[in-house]
XYZ file of C-alpha atoms in Angstrom:
325
model
C 135.050 -14.719 44.076
C 134.092 -16.463 40.836
C 132.690 -19.867 41.919
C 130.138 -20.397 39.117
C 128.726 -17.339 37.345
C 126.495 -16.555 34.369
C 126.373 -13.542 32.070
C 122.595 -13.191 32.131
C 120.824 -14.444 35.270
C 117.431 -13.682 33.695
C 117.968 -16.669 31.402
C 117.781 -18.925 34.478
C 114.689 -20.341 36.204
C 113.297 -17.840 38.719
C 112.215 -18.649 42.245
C 110.297 -16.685 44.848
C 108.281 -17.510 47.936
C 104.494 -17.444 47.491
C 102.655 -14.379 48.752
C 101.124 -16.284 51.664
C 104.461 -17.669 52.924
C 105.197 -17.083 56.612
C 108.398 -15.051 56.970
C 111.016 -16.590 59.237
C 112.153 -14.139 61.922
C 115.836 -13.690 62.706
C 116.602 -15.142 66.136
C 120.312 -14.315 66.414
C 123.218 -12.821 64.484
C 126.657 -13.947 65.691
C 130.185 -13.030 64.629
C 132.585 -15.855 63.752
C 135.894 -15.787 65.634
C 139.023 -16.031 63.501
C 141.748 -18.567 64.108
C 144.225 -20.897 62.479
C 144.008 -24.575 61.625
C 146.913 -27.002 61.515
C 150.132 -25.364 60.358
C 148.618 -21.896 60.130
C 145.645 -22.053 57.746
C 143.348 -19.031 58.450
C 139.719 -19.886 59.249
C 136.559 -18.280 60.587
C 134.463 -20.547 62.829
C 131.114 -19.698 61.282
C 128.844 -21.320 63.875
C 130.809 -20.586 67.058
C 128.460 -19.458 69.829
C 125.277 -20.790 68.195
C 123.241 -23.236 70.260
C 123.326 -26.707 68.711
C 119.534 -26.976 68.741
C 119.545 -24.246 66.072
C 122.311 -25.956 64.052
C 121.139 -29.590 64.030
C 121.872 -31.451 61.680
C 124.904 -29.224 61.010
C 127.835 -29.497 63.401
C 130.284 -26.799 62.380
C 131.427 -24.751 59.410
C 134.764 -23.074 58.679
C 135.340 -20.325 56.157
C 138.840 -21.061 54.860
C 140.519 -17.844 53.741
C 139.881 -15.671 51.753
C 143.671 -15.418 51.587
C 146.198 -14.393 48.943
C 149.205 -16.648 49.427
C 152.740 -15.655 48.512
C 154.932 -18.345 46.911
C 155.703 -21.087 49.438
C 152.975 -20.005 51.875
C 149.988 -22.379 51.309
C 149.506 -24.442 54.474
C 147.263 -27.104 55.927
C 147.132 -29.964 58.434
C 148.431 -33.553 58.496
C 146.520 -36.761 57.828
C 143.611 -37.123 60.243
C 140.727 -39.534 60.901
C 136.940 -39.050 60.735
C 133.965 -41.133 61.798
C 130.233 -40.594 62.145
C 129.444 -37.630 59.869
C 129.956 -36.031 56.445
C 132.425 -33.312 55.440
C 131.529 -30.926 52.634
C 134.441 -28.956 51.152
C 133.386 -26.174 48.765
C 136.188 -24.417 46.889
C 135.275 -20.914 45.712
C 138.735 -19.774 44.618
C 141.863 -21.898 44.309
C 142.556 -25.608 44.041
C 142.876 -28.551 46.453
C 143.893 -32.180 46.164
C 142.243 -34.724 48.442
C 143.024 -38.337 49.248
C 141.890 -40.953 51.768
C 143.007 -44.291 53.161
C 140.337 -46.106 51.100
C 141.901 -45.027 47.820
C 139.523 -42.136 47.156
C 140.808 -38.811 45.966
C 140.887 -36.139 43.335
C 141.260 -32.437 42.700
C 138.648 -29.759 43.311
C 138.862 -26.181 42.093
C 136.758 -23.056 41.486
C 133.124 -23.873 42.272
C 133.701 -27.604 42.940
C 132.518 -29.449 46.037
C 133.968 -32.603 47.559
C 131.395 -34.437 49.688
C 132.883 -37.125 51.893
C 130.732 -39.450 53.946
C 133.161 -40.629 56.620
C 130.688 -43.143 58.023
C 132.503 -45.955 59.841
C 135.800 -44.144 59.474
C 138.858 -43.396 57.371
C 141.999 -41.313 57.261
C 141.860 -38.219 55.092
C 144.015 -35.370 53.795
C 143.413 -32.209 51.794
C 146.425 -30.322 50.501
C 147.264 -27.521 48.105
C 148.950 -29.015 45.049
C 152.669 -28.430 44.640
C 152.034 -25.915 41.856
C 149.974 -23.710 44.210
C 152.579 -24.029 46.948
C 155.249 -22.891 44.490
C 153.306 -20.054 42.867
C 151.067 -18.856 45.677
C 147.702 -17.391 44.771
C 144.158 -16.818 45.970
C 142.449 -19.427 48.116
C 138.922 -19.318 49.525
C 136.516 -22.064 50.519
C 134.171 -23.555 53.066
C 134.116 -26.746 55.015
C 130.814 -27.887 56.492
C 130.250 -30.849 58.808
C 126.866 -32.580 58.506
C 125.818 -35.080 61.158
C 124.613 -38.583 60.323
C 121.762 -40.285 62.186
C 122.730 -43.202 64.441
C 121.560 -45.738 61.850
C 124.043 -44.384 59.273
C 127.066 -43.564 61.409
C 128.833 -46.845 60.652
C 127.988 -47.033 56.945
C 130.747 -47.567 54.397
C 132.632 -44.354 53.514
C 131.695 -42.654 50.240
C 132.872 -39.739 48.068
C 130.998 -37.405 45.784
C 132.921 -34.982 43.590
C 130.436 -32.281 42.585
C 131.783 -30.200 39.733
C 130.878 -26.532 39.638
C 129.264 -26.928 36.238
C 126.715 -29.390 37.631
C 125.175 -27.166 40.325
C 121.601 -26.005 39.787
C 121.571 -22.298 38.892
C 118.523 -20.175 39.680
C 117.703 -16.498 40.055
C 115.235 -14.147 41.734
C 112.305 -12.644 39.794
C 114.283 -9.499 38.900
C 117.568 -11.305 38.201
C 119.348 -9.566 41.061
C 120.426 -12.792 42.775
C 122.353 -15.788 41.452
C 121.492 -18.923 43.439
C 123.737 -21.984 43.234
C 121.963 -25.048 44.639
C 124.751 -27.430 45.647
C 122.621 -29.941 47.561
C 118.965 -30.467 48.327
C 116.333 -28.554 46.432
C 114.768 -25.119 46.174
C 111.234 -24.687 44.881
C 111.448 -28.063 43.138
C 114.881 -27.463 41.573
C 117.360 -30.085 42.775
C 121.081 -29.703 43.341
C 123.529 -32.516 42.517
C 124.635 -33.367 46.071
C 123.148 -36.605 47.466
C 122.714 -36.402 51.225
C 121.836 -38.972 53.875
C 120.456 -36.294 56.155
C 117.966 -34.121 54.221
C 119.534 -30.667 53.772
C 119.669 -27.724 51.389
C 122.941 -25.880 50.651
C 122.937 -22.741 48.488
C 125.615 -20.186 47.626
C 123.834 -16.930 46.735
C 125.319 -13.812 45.149
C 123.176 -10.676 45.469
C 123.919 -7.516 43.494
C 123.879 -4.245 45.469
C 120.321 -3.429 46.509
C 118.961 -6.827 45.445
C 116.597 -8.767 47.694
C 115.447 -12.349 47.539
C 112.684 -14.098 49.496
C 112.920 -17.851 49.086
C 110.489 -20.626 49.941
C 111.945 -22.705 52.776
C 110.814 -26.070 54.048
C 109.033 -25.682 57.362
C 110.564 -28.908 58.737
C 114.095 -27.535 58.088
C 116.084 -25.118 60.180
C 117.410 -21.989 58.472
C 120.911 -20.463 58.600
C 122.724 -17.768 56.630
C 126.460 -17.042 56.692
C 128.069 -14.082 54.926
C 131.194 -14.908 52.926
C 131.670 -11.350 51.688
C 129.871 -8.027 51.653
C 127.089 -6.659 53.824
C 123.330 -6.644 53.845
C 120.318 -7.558 55.936
C 118.405 -10.724 56.815
C 114.753 -11.271 57.582
C 111.743 -9.114 56.770
C 112.887 -6.954 59.708
C 116.149 -6.228 57.845
C 118.592 -7.179 60.571
C 122.108 -6.018 59.551
C 124.664 -8.706 58.702
C 128.172 -8.591 57.241
C 131.250 -10.630 56.374
C 131.929 -13.309 58.992
C 128.487 -13.206 60.594
C 125.857 -15.965 60.781
C 122.103 -15.558 61.158
C 119.729 -18.096 62.690
C 116.158 -17.979 61.403
C 113.114 -19.028 63.407
C 110.075 -20.959 62.230
C 108.268 -20.141 59.010
C 108.058 -20.994 55.312
C 110.271 -18.315 53.716
C 113.502 -16.471 54.412
C 114.691 -13.115 53.129
C 118.187 -11.779 52.381
C 118.977 -8.309 51.034
C 122.240 -6.742 49.846
C 123.045 -3.214 50.938
C 122.861 -0.608 48.193
C 126.571 0.120 48.603
C 129.266 -2.527 48.983
C 132.967 -1.884 49.445
C 135.257 -1.700 46.426
C 136.878 -5.057 47.177
C 133.544 -6.895 47.412
C 131.100 -5.823 44.693
C 128.261 -8.137 45.812
C 126.827 -9.791 48.902
C 127.967 -13.421 49.028
C 126.024 -15.646 51.412
C 125.645 -19.351 52.108
C 122.123 -20.487 52.968
C 121.685 -23.763 54.835
C 118.690 -25.744 55.951
C 118.284 -29.267 57.239
C 115.889 -31.574 59.009
C 117.045 -31.831 62.646
C 118.132 -35.338 63.641
C 117.306 -34.745 67.325
C 119.547 -37.495 68.668
C 122.166 -37.264 71.416
C 125.502 -36.062 70.028
C 128.959 -36.826 71.398
C 131.560 -34.775 69.524
C 135.266 -34.678 70.185
C 137.930 -33.751 67.662
C 137.427 -35.632 64.386
C 134.677 -37.958 65.645
C 130.944 -37.308 65.963
C 129.007 -40.131 67.603
C 125.940 -40.553 69.814
C 127.539 -41.613 73.110
C 130.771 -41.183 75.035
C 131.358 -44.922 74.761
C 131.158 -44.727 70.943
C 133.664 -41.869 71.003
C 136.064 -43.941 73.096
C 135.650 -46.834 70.666
C 136.397 -44.514 67.728
C 139.639 -43.360 69.365
C 140.620 -46.950 70.152
C 139.892 -48.026 66.568
C 141.984 -45.142 65.249
C 144.896 -45.900 67.565
C 144.861 -49.568 66.554
C 144.842 -48.776 62.838
C 141.276 -49.920 62.177
C 140.394 -46.695 60.336
C 143.059 -47.394 57.745
C 146.681 -46.499 57.196
C 148.296 -43.616 55.350
C 148.878 -44.833 51.783
C 151.984 -44.217 49.708
C 151.939 -40.580 48.646
C 151.747 -39.827 44.925
C 151.854 -36.104 44.263
C 150.382 -35.214 47.660
C 152.059 -33.375 50.487
C 151.481 -34.364 54.092
C 149.445 -31.277 54.838
C 145.953 -29.964 54.225
C 143.184 -28.194 56.111
C 141.105 -30.132 58.599
C 138.617 -31.998 56.433
């Protein structure tokens, strides 16, 4: 799981919560169910079973893989529409092409993030490139859906390609944790992702036995999802492992600790930390559309059926498959 790494974390800026910070308690730890997307792409539904009031402004998150494909195996889903929210695709291992009906597109690979603001709507595809389909190989990533407030739901679509080399790298006081700030900010250090809804997104790698207590905005919610390894969350050291998500309560800091011993396949604890300012608006979500009312959902489906969200462009080097994005 390379994403973005450094040889000496102690050369990075160090962050820690102040001594008087109020520790956020752990409210719940849930286990993500496993399933398949599209033509058979393996996913874990990271936030399944979590009450939306704890997730807001996040809607859902899928861990895609980790999977070692044999030649000819990489799979995905067909072209599909989106309206009313943002999709964040973070590739840890592997490579993906993406393309939309507005002419946007590109390739993202190890440590890159593709941030798509669907806004008023478009058609979209993500697909393994032909070379990966032919050769097979390791694939692992995340896709996060971030809600948009009502005032921004019909804005013009927009892309951000965030290269792995541009993320803000930080560490804990003892250098035991590598923190990759993809969006938002941590202790004044800003990540490259520009968000309409204020959020923070961090991929943290903790060495065995390492612990980090981070300052966390009190007006944000707090979530942790384990990509690999095992450890604990909260000052109370609630156990958590691969495929589990923790919801933190109110406070101004959150704590994550890696167990002293990890399994041989996963040397470190890998965790995604998320926080965002709740939008607190009615949400109507069905399939690829996230709106505020049932009537807006019906309009989105009508617009899609009548071709108002765009048409599938001529394909140049893309297949007609890719994971739901």
